[in-house]
XYZ file of N, CA and C in Angstrom:
615
model
N 64.243 157.187 166.734
C 63.777 158.070 165.556
C 64.861 159.275 165.471
N 65.074 159.831 166.539
C 65.990 161.018 166.410
C 67.362 160.628 166.014
N 67.828 159.362 166.407
C 69.157 158.957 166.024
C 69.161 158.629 164.509
N 68.007 158.024 163.940
C 68.047 157.833 162.639
C 68.074 159.049 161.839
N 67.315 160.091 162.262
C 67.310 161.332 161.616
C 68.692 161.927 161.679
N 69.373 161.794 162.642
C 70.776 162.311 162.769
C 71.715 161.689 161.902
N 71.591 160.364 161.621
C 72.460 159.646 160.722
C 72.205 159.730 159.232
N 70.957 160.231 158.893
C 70.681 160.415 157.560
C 71.700 161.365 156.862
N 71.927 162.624 157.310
C 72.895 163.531 156.683
C 74.269 162.887 156.500
N 74.686 162.092 157.534
C 75.970 161.481 157.351
C 75.991 160.451 156.220
N 74.867 159.641 156.152
C 74.804 158.655 155.042
C 74.781 159.180 153.712
N 74.112 160.426 153.576
C 74.065 161.142 152.330
C 75.407 161.581 151.972
N 76.170 162.200 152.883
C 77.573 162.641 152.671
C 78.376 161.475 152.202
N 78.224 160.305 152.967
C 79.113 159.197 152.628
C 78.833 158.679 151.240
N 77.657 158.626 150.904
C 77.180 158.187 149.589
C 77.773 159.185 148.503
N 77.789 160.423 148.704
C 78.258 161.335 147.777
C 79.763 161.176 147.580
N 80.486 161.041 148.704
C 81.968 160.773 148.609
C 82.321 159.456 147.935
N 81.607 158.381 148.049
C 81.721 157.128 147.345
C 81.472 157.458 145.932
N 80.421 157.972 145.528
C 80.166 158.206 144.120
C 81.246 159.098 143.466
N 81.568 160.135 144.160
C 82.743 161.010 143.550
C 83.965 160.289 143.290
N 84.236 159.433 144.331
C 85.442 158.562 144.157
C 85.293 157.513 142.995
N 84.079 156.976 142.915
C 83.872 155.950 141.917
C 83.926 156.481 140.576
N 83.370 157.671 140.450
C 83.187 158.333 139.056
C 84.263 159.312 138.751
N 85.389 159.295 139.566
C 86.450 160.069 139.135
C 87.171 159.807 138.002
N 88.004 160.648 137.249
C 88.606 160.176 136.038
C 89.458 158.901 136.269
N 90.156 158.940 137.489
C 91.025 157.795 137.783
C 90.281 156.533 137.865
N 89.178 156.526 138.564
C 88.275 155.251 138.711
C 87.729 154.847 137.486
N 87.442 155.823 136.603
C 86.826 155.451 135.253
C 87.839 155.150 134.311
N 89.050 155.311 134.651
C 90.272 155.056 133.690
C 90.086 155.919 132.478
N 89.800 157.244 132.639
C 89.667 158.238 131.593
C 90.810 159.120 131.526
N 91.309 159.260 130.345
C 92.496 160.184 130.119
C 92.055 161.262 128.979
N 92.664 162.331 129.147
C 92.317 163.328 128.092
C 93.387 163.352 126.899
N 92.741 163.538 125.725
C 93.393 163.522 124.494
C 93.113 164.746 123.637
N 94.037 165.437 123.047
C 93.767 166.686 122.255
C 93.666 166.449 120.877
N 92.635 166.964 120.239
C 92.507 167.017 118.782
C 93.207 168.321 118.363
N 94.052 168.033 117.250
C 94.842 169.154 116.652
C 94.634 169.204 115.227
N 94.349 170.404 114.833
C 93.947 170.710 113.438
C 93.084 169.736 112.868
N 91.990 169.364 113.560
C 90.997 168.472 113.058
C 91.337 167.008 113.159
N 92.438 166.642 113.788
C 92.885 165.305 113.832
C 93.167 164.775 115.124
N 92.712 163.452 115.392
C 93.050 162.836 116.734
C 94.023 161.769 116.351
N 95.303 161.948 116.595
C 96.448 161.024 116.353
C 96.619 160.129 117.531
N 96.459 158.788 117.227
C 96.411 157.742 118.297
C 97.675 157.052 118.465
N 98.715 157.318 117.616
C 100.056 156.698 117.586
C 100.598 156.992 119.003
N 101.029 155.961 119.626
C 101.727 156.238 120.916
C 100.788 156.170 122.080
N 99.508 156.161 121.944
C 98.574 156.311 122.944
C 98.054 154.853 123.385
N 98.423 154.375 124.615
C 97.896 153.038 124.823
C 96.380 152.934 125.098
N 95.608 152.216 124.320
C 94.263 152.167 124.315
C 93.700 150.857 124.877
N 94.475 149.883 125.391
C 94.062 148.556 125.704
C 93.143 148.662 126.916
N 93.253 149.596 127.880
C 92.413 149.572 128.960
C 91.865 150.981 129.341
N 92.273 151.907 128.627
C 91.831 153.260 129.067
C 91.010 153.870 127.885
N 90.039 154.807 128.399
C 89.200 155.518 127.364
C 89.780 156.975 127.369
N 89.408 157.697 126.290
C 89.950 159.133 126.106
C 88.856 159.976 126.147
N 88.933 161.075 126.895
C 88.005 162.248 126.808
C 88.672 163.194 125.777
N 88.039 163.371 124.471
C 88.568 164.085 123.436
C 88.116 165.490 123.276
N 88.960 166.401 122.985
C 88.553 167.727 122.853
C 89.715 168.450 121.938
N 89.180 169.585 121.389
C 90.142 170.334 120.599
C 89.374 171.200 119.630
N 90.004 171.290 118.306
C 89.213 172.216 117.389
C 89.027 171.241 116.047
N 87.860 171.540 115.456
C 87.565 170.685 114.286
C 87.001 171.591 113.286
N 87.141 171.139 111.936
C 86.476 171.983 111.040
C 84.908 171.961 111.196
N 84.353 173.099 111.234
C 82.895 173.198 111.494
C 82.177 173.875 110.377
N 80.961 173.348 110.047
C 80.170 173.947 109.021
C 78.857 174.455 109.607
N 78.811 175.717 109.728
C 77.700 176.439 110.331
C 76.445 176.338 109.627
N 75.469 175.883 110.190
C 74.128 175.752 109.558
C 74.140 174.977 108.189
N 74.977 174.013 108.291
C 75.045 173.090 107.144
C 74.986 171.562 107.652
N 74.181 170.768 107.063
C 74.207 169.380 107.359
C 74.872 168.653 106.100
N 76.174 168.385 106.267
C 76.897 167.690 105.129
C 76.445 166.281 104.893
N 76.466 165.779 103.742
C 76.185 164.333 103.460
C 77.174 163.542 104.229
N 76.801 162.453 104.900
C 77.711 161.725 105.625
C 78.840 161.225 104.958
N 78.763 161.005 103.605
C 79.989 160.464 102.834
C 80.751 161.669 102.336
N 80.441 162.918 102.770
C 81.196 164.094 102.468
C 81.222 164.439 101.004
N 80.159 164.107 100.237
C 80.058 164.609 98.826
C 80.062 166.106 98.937
N 80.567 166.747 97.934
C 80.742 168.175 97.825
C 81.353 168.788 99.121
N 82.168 168.166 99.816
C 82.887 168.559 100.878
C 84.230 169.127 100.544
N 84.515 170.290 101.186
C 85.846 170.909 101.070
C 86.292 171.415 102.439
N 87.440 170.947 102.709
C 87.972 171.233 104.008
C 88.143 172.770 104.164
N 88.309 173.473 103.185
C 88.531 174.896 103.170
C 87.225 175.651 103.587
N 86.165 175.020 103.391
C 84.837 175.666 103.646
C 84.508 175.692 105.119
N 85.106 174.795 105.931
C 84.930 174.824 107.267
C 85.816 175.659 108.130
N 85.423 176.164 109.209
C 86.197 177.065 110.055
C 86.529 176.260 111.415
N 87.677 176.267 111.756
C 88.049 175.532 113.056
C 87.295 176.065 114.184
N 86.716 175.185 114.958
C 85.870 175.578 116.068
C 86.093 174.757 117.148
N 85.927 175.130 118.460
C 86.056 174.297 119.604
C 85.123 173.105 119.523
N 85.549 171.904 119.971
C 84.753 170.711 120.048
C 85.169 169.971 121.245
N 84.165 169.431 122.093
C 82.780 169.903 122.109
C 82.615 171.418 122.506
N 81.417 171.987 122.253
C 81.203 173.342 122.453
C 79.683 173.619 122.408
N 79.238 174.492 123.324
C 77.902 175.003 123.490
C 77.761 176.330 122.675
N 77.095 176.293 121.656
C 76.796 177.656 121.044
C 75.525 178.321 121.738
N 75.597 179.664 121.822
C 74.619 180.331 122.587
C 73.721 180.926 121.400
N 72.491 181.427 121.855
C 71.541 182.069 120.911
C 72.258 183.137 120.031
N 73.116 184.027 120.628
C 73.746 184.981 119.921
C 74.553 184.511 118.727
N 75.057 183.231 118.802
C 75.878 182.634 117.744
C 75.056 182.282 116.524
N 73.736 182.312 116.566
C 72.830 182.022 115.503
C 73.280 180.639 114.798
N 73.425 179.615 115.723
C 73.801 178.408 115.121
C 72.570 177.342 115.616
N 71.894 176.906 114.617
C 70.811 175.923 114.897
C 71.083 174.568 114.427
N 71.897 174.417 113.510
C 72.407 172.999 113.087
C 73.910 173.246 112.497
N 74.497 172.119 112.321
C 75.876 172.204 111.774
C 76.580 170.870 111.662
N 77.820 170.812 111.085
C 78.590 169.482 110.943
C 79.972 169.756 111.467
N 80.492 168.826 112.173
C 81.872 168.665 112.432
C 82.473 167.615 111.746
N 83.750 167.693 111.350
C 84.453 166.649 110.684
C 85.753 166.228 111.498
N 85.908 165.023 111.952
C 87.046 164.627 112.647
C 87.834 163.474 111.883
N 89.123 163.625 111.819
C 89.983 162.650 111.211
C 90.706 161.778 112.321
N 90.605 160.572 112.193
C 91.337 159.628 113.117
C 92.524 159.003 112.356
N 93.659 158.885 113.116
C 94.774 158.179 112.516
C 95.517 157.385 113.584
N 96.104 156.270 113.167
C 96.803 155.430 114.228
C 95.883 154.303 114.695
N 94.726 154.031 113.991
C 93.895 153.014 114.349
C 94.555 151.640 113.968
N 94.193 150.558 114.798
C 94.727 149.290 114.653
C 93.664 148.478 113.750
N 94.067 148.023 112.511
C 93.171 147.343 111.604
C 92.534 146.094 112.352
N 91.255 145.942 112.184
C 90.510 144.795 112.849
C 90.135 145.074 114.198
N 90.539 146.160 114.813
C 90.170 146.452 116.267
C 88.870 147.122 116.239
N 88.092 146.918 117.327
C 86.827 147.589 117.467
C 86.956 148.763 118.336
N 86.463 149.934 117.886
C 86.491 151.139 118.624
C 85.147 151.723 118.769
N 85.062 152.683 119.787
C 83.736 153.175 119.994
C 83.729 154.668 120.484
N 82.544 155.253 120.310
C 82.368 156.633 121.021
C 81.107 156.528 122.128
N 81.342 157.356 123.118
C 80.333 157.464 124.091
C 80.001 158.974 124.213
N 78.748 159.261 124.070
C 78.167 160.724 124.231
C 77.165 160.735 125.317
N 77.415 161.668 126.130
C 76.516 161.778 127.297
C 75.205 162.359 126.925
N 74.168 162.302 127.734
C 72.788 162.817 127.516
C 72.826 164.235 127.452
N 72.120 164.825 126.533
C 71.972 166.208 126.287
C 70.562 166.362 125.514
N 69.857 167.369 125.830
C 68.561 167.607 125.114
C 68.855 168.263 123.859
N 69.167 167.322 122.764
C 69.601 167.833 121.438
C 69.365 166.742 120.448
N 69.710 166.992 119.261
C 69.668 166.077 118.261
C 71.090 165.965 117.604
N 71.497 164.681 117.361
C 72.759 164.537 116.660
C 72.814 163.175 116.074
N 73.692 163.004 115.011
C 73.903 161.772 114.532
C 75.497 161.628 114.104
N 76.049 160.563 114.212
C 77.505 160.318 113.953
C 77.699 159.326 112.918
N 78.567 159.553 112.032
C 78.905 158.524 110.976
C 80.417 158.326 110.924
N 80.842 157.156 110.634
C 82.278 156.740 110.493
C 82.397 156.289 108.991
N 83.232 156.962 108.279
C 83.496 156.692 106.855
C 82.146 156.543 106.061
N 81.129 157.388 106.325
C 79.951 157.546 105.689
C 78.865 156.514 106.175
N 79.120 155.836 107.182
C 78.212 154.724 107.647
C 77.682 155.247 109.036
N 76.322 155.252 109.108
C 75.660 155.613 110.384
C 76.263 154.809 111.612
N 76.660 155.510 112.664
C 77.166 154.820 113.911
C 76.303 155.004 115.114
N 75.725 156.167 115.264
C 74.888 156.268 116.498
C 74.223 157.763 116.329
N 73.282 157.878 117.122
C 72.377 159.136 117.103
C 71.529 159.222 118.316
N 71.036 160.524 118.312
C 70.080 160.944 119.525
C 69.092 161.809 118.921
N 67.776 161.413 118.879
C 66.728 162.128 118.231
C 66.832 162.060 116.705
N 66.241 163.218 116.073
C 66.382 163.224 114.630
C 66.937 164.580 114.260
N 68.028 164.681 113.506
C 68.588 165.938 113.056
C 67.907 166.519 111.828
N 67.525 167.760 111.778
C 66.775 168.458 110.814
C 67.207 169.891 110.685
N 66.974 170.330 109.449
C 67.202 171.752 109.156
C 65.970 172.769 109.448
N 65.069 172.238 110.176
C 63.876 173.115 110.662
C 63.394 172.576 111.863
N 62.658 173.516 112.652
C 62.120 173.035 113.826
C 61.107 171.933 113.746
N 60.316 171.775 112.527
C 59.446 170.810 112.313
C 60.179 169.455 112.091
N 61.346 169.436 111.480
C 62.052 168.174 111.257
C 63.014 167.701 112.272
N 63.429 168.553 113.109
C 64.400 168.252 114.257
C 63.706 167.737 115.413
N 63.973 166.630 115.899
C 63.361 166.073 117.087
C 64.341 165.812 118.247
N 64.449 166.467 119.261
C 65.502 166.156 120.305
C 65.089 165.065 121.251
N 66.236 164.554 121.777
C 66.009 163.508 122.860
C 67.159 163.802 123.759
N 67.189 163.079 124.830
C 68.176 163.197 125.956
C 68.682 161.870 126.429
N 69.374 161.170 125.662
C 69.906 159.856 125.973
C 71.349 159.663 125.851
N 72.095 159.108 126.831
C 73.403 158.816 126.478
C 73.600 157.632 125.405
N 74.550 157.777 124.527
C 74.547 156.916 123.376
C 75.998 156.234 123.226
N 76.043 155.105 122.734
C 77.314 154.400 122.497
C 77.325 153.828 121.036
N 78.431 154.028 120.325
C 78.524 153.487 119.008
C 79.746 152.821 118.876
N 79.750 151.625 118.270
C 80.954 150.795 118.061
C 81.163 150.600 116.572
N 82.463 150.591 116.171
C 82.875 150.289 114.630
C 84.038 149.526 114.637
N 84.308 148.858 113.549
C 85.514 148.060 113.305
C 86.410 148.911 112.331
N 87.680 148.977 112.704
C 88.627 149.761 111.881
C 89.075 148.795 110.725
N 88.829 149.191 109.523
C 89.191 148.566 108.273
C 90.439 149.196 107.799
N 90.882 150.361 108.319
C 92.142 150.991 107.934
C 92.663 151.548 109.080
N 94.017 152.139 108.970
C 94.560 152.849 110.056
C 94.029 154.281 110.247
N 93.108 154.734 109.241
C 92.489 156.032 109.449
C 91.071 155.989 109.181
N 90.360 156.925 109.684
C 88.870 157.026 109.557
C 88.494 158.557 109.506
N 87.257 158.716 109.034
C 86.669 160.129 109.028
C 85.439 160.040 109.686
N 85.147 160.819 110.666
C 83.980 160.817 111.637
C 83.264 162.131 111.393
N 81.988 162.002 111.070
C 81.080 163.239 110.848
C 80.096 163.222 111.953
N 80.080 164.464 112.649
C 79.177 164.787 113.774
C 78.166 165.820 113.233
N 76.925 165.512 113.172
C 75.914 166.487 112.717
C 74.903 166.667 113.914
N 74.455 167.861 113.994
C 73.538 168.270 115.121
C 72.513 169.195 114.710
N 71.402 169.326 115.527
C 70.479 170.444 115.358
C 69.812 170.600 116.793
N 69.319 171.827 116.973
C 68.659 172.177 118.171
C 67.769 173.426 118.042
N 66.469 173.182 118.282
C 65.499 174.326 118.259
C 64.877 174.567 119.497
N 65.138 173.808 120.498
C 64.308 173.735 121.772
C 65.015 174.142 122.970
N 66.378 174.395 122.907
C 67.052 174.815 124.067
C 67.839 176.072 123.811
N 68.327 176.789 124.871
C 69.048 177.960 124.804
C 70.357 177.608 124.212
N 70.826 176.411 124.280
C 72.181 175.977 123.834
C 72.017 175.119 122.523
N 73.104 175.185 121.761
C 73.092 174.280 120.501
C 74.407 173.682 120.333
N 74.590 172.650 119.576
C 75.801 172.027 119.356
C 75.991 170.814 119.979
N 77.109 170.233 120.075
C 77.457 169.024 120.900
C 78.412 169.440 122.000
N 77.850 169.616 123.231
C 78.648 170.315 124.301
C 78.977 169.331 125.474
N 78.433 168.067 125.438
C 78.717 167.187 126.522
C 80.071 166.461 126.244
N 80.605 165.910 127.333
C 81.935 165.235 127.181
C 81.786 163.997 126.134
N 82.882 163.959 125.368
C 82.876 162.835 124.299
C 83.982 161.947 124.621
N 83.678 160.632 124.690
C 84.631 159.629 125.124
C 84.929 158.714 123.941
N 86.194 158.452 123.639
C 86.601 157.569 122.573
C 87.546 156.506 123.091
N 87.515 155.281 122.478
C 88.531 154.226 122.854
C 88.236 152.915 122.261
N 88.720 151.823 122.677
C 88.395 150.549 122.171
C 86.962 150.267 122.614
N 86.316 149.347 121.990
C 84.912 149.105 122.391
C 84.802 148.557 123.925
N 85.823 147.885 124.400
C 85.762 147.409 125.692
C 86.004 148.600 126.695
N 86.739 149.499 126.385
C 86.953 150.608 127.266
C 85.839 151.590 127.304
N 85.304 151.744 126.169
C 84.146 152.750 126.128
C 82.839 152.065 126.676
N 82.599 150.903 126.478
C 81.472 150.184 127.192
C 81.668 150.196 128.582
N 82.828 149.871 129.165
C 83.090 149.881 130.529
C 82.882 151.209 131.136
N 83.308 152.238 130.439
C 83.117 153.699 130.823
C 81.626 153.915 130.990
N 80.823 153.588 129.934
C 79.436 153.852 129.997
C 78.669 153.163 131.097
N 79.060 151.886 131.315
C 78.456 151.112 132.368
C 78.670 151.759 133.647
N 79.853 152.158 134.024
C 80.274 152.833 135.249
C 79.454 154.129 135.423
N 79.584 154.969 134.288
C 78.931 156.320 134.496
C 77.388 156.198 134.641
N 76.777 155.148 134.080
C 75.276 155.066 134.264
C 74.943 154.843 135.706
N 75.769 154.483 136.578
C 75.510 154.395 138.002
C 75.093 155.775 138.657
N 75.708 156.776 138.077
C 75.404 158.227 138.526
C 73.944 158.414 138.169
N 73.244 158.012 137.104
C 71.974 158.254 136.730
C 70.968 157.518 137.717
N 71.410 156.299 138.049
C 70.645 155.632 139.028
C 70.374 156.304 140.299
N 71.519 156.840 140.870
C 71.461 157.500 142.073
C 70.642 158.862 142.050
N 70.885 159.512 140.939
C 70.211 160.788 140.732
C 68.725 160.575 140.684
N 68.303 159.671 139.871
C 66.985 159.404 139.651
C 66.319 158.869 140.903
């Protein structure tokens, strides 16, 4: 009994090391890609087997839920803001919209996004078509319903460019916005990343 008790801490440490190695960016084949001036330019980036952790600055529309097809949209009305980003209570942001431009897509290829779990509400549209969501986005506490689920969305590129709209709302947390890691890539790379990362939740639960 004493020997088993002594081995338990070692087994926990070993499990932690294995998980850290398995979930490292290298093991997950995850690479960083910068969004510049609201655009993610994919030309020259090999996407056959790797997924991208994307971040940078996007046009942001504070306390506005734009129509997914961007009717009445003006790029000048948005202010560049970090993405992903956690707004705090002092920022007075309860809902908003980000707009991302993609270029360098391969026509006919399937691409996807993976968003990690966060207690918030968001939806994502590509060229005005719903792609994925978490909870229900709303302009009031009564209409906004948060959830905390990782989500994956897959779309087919019909052109070399695409417009992606991220909308969010949050009335139940000290944080607001889309603040978790965002992964983009081919459908195969994104789904592989999601499957590997879900192992973390199995061990945590």
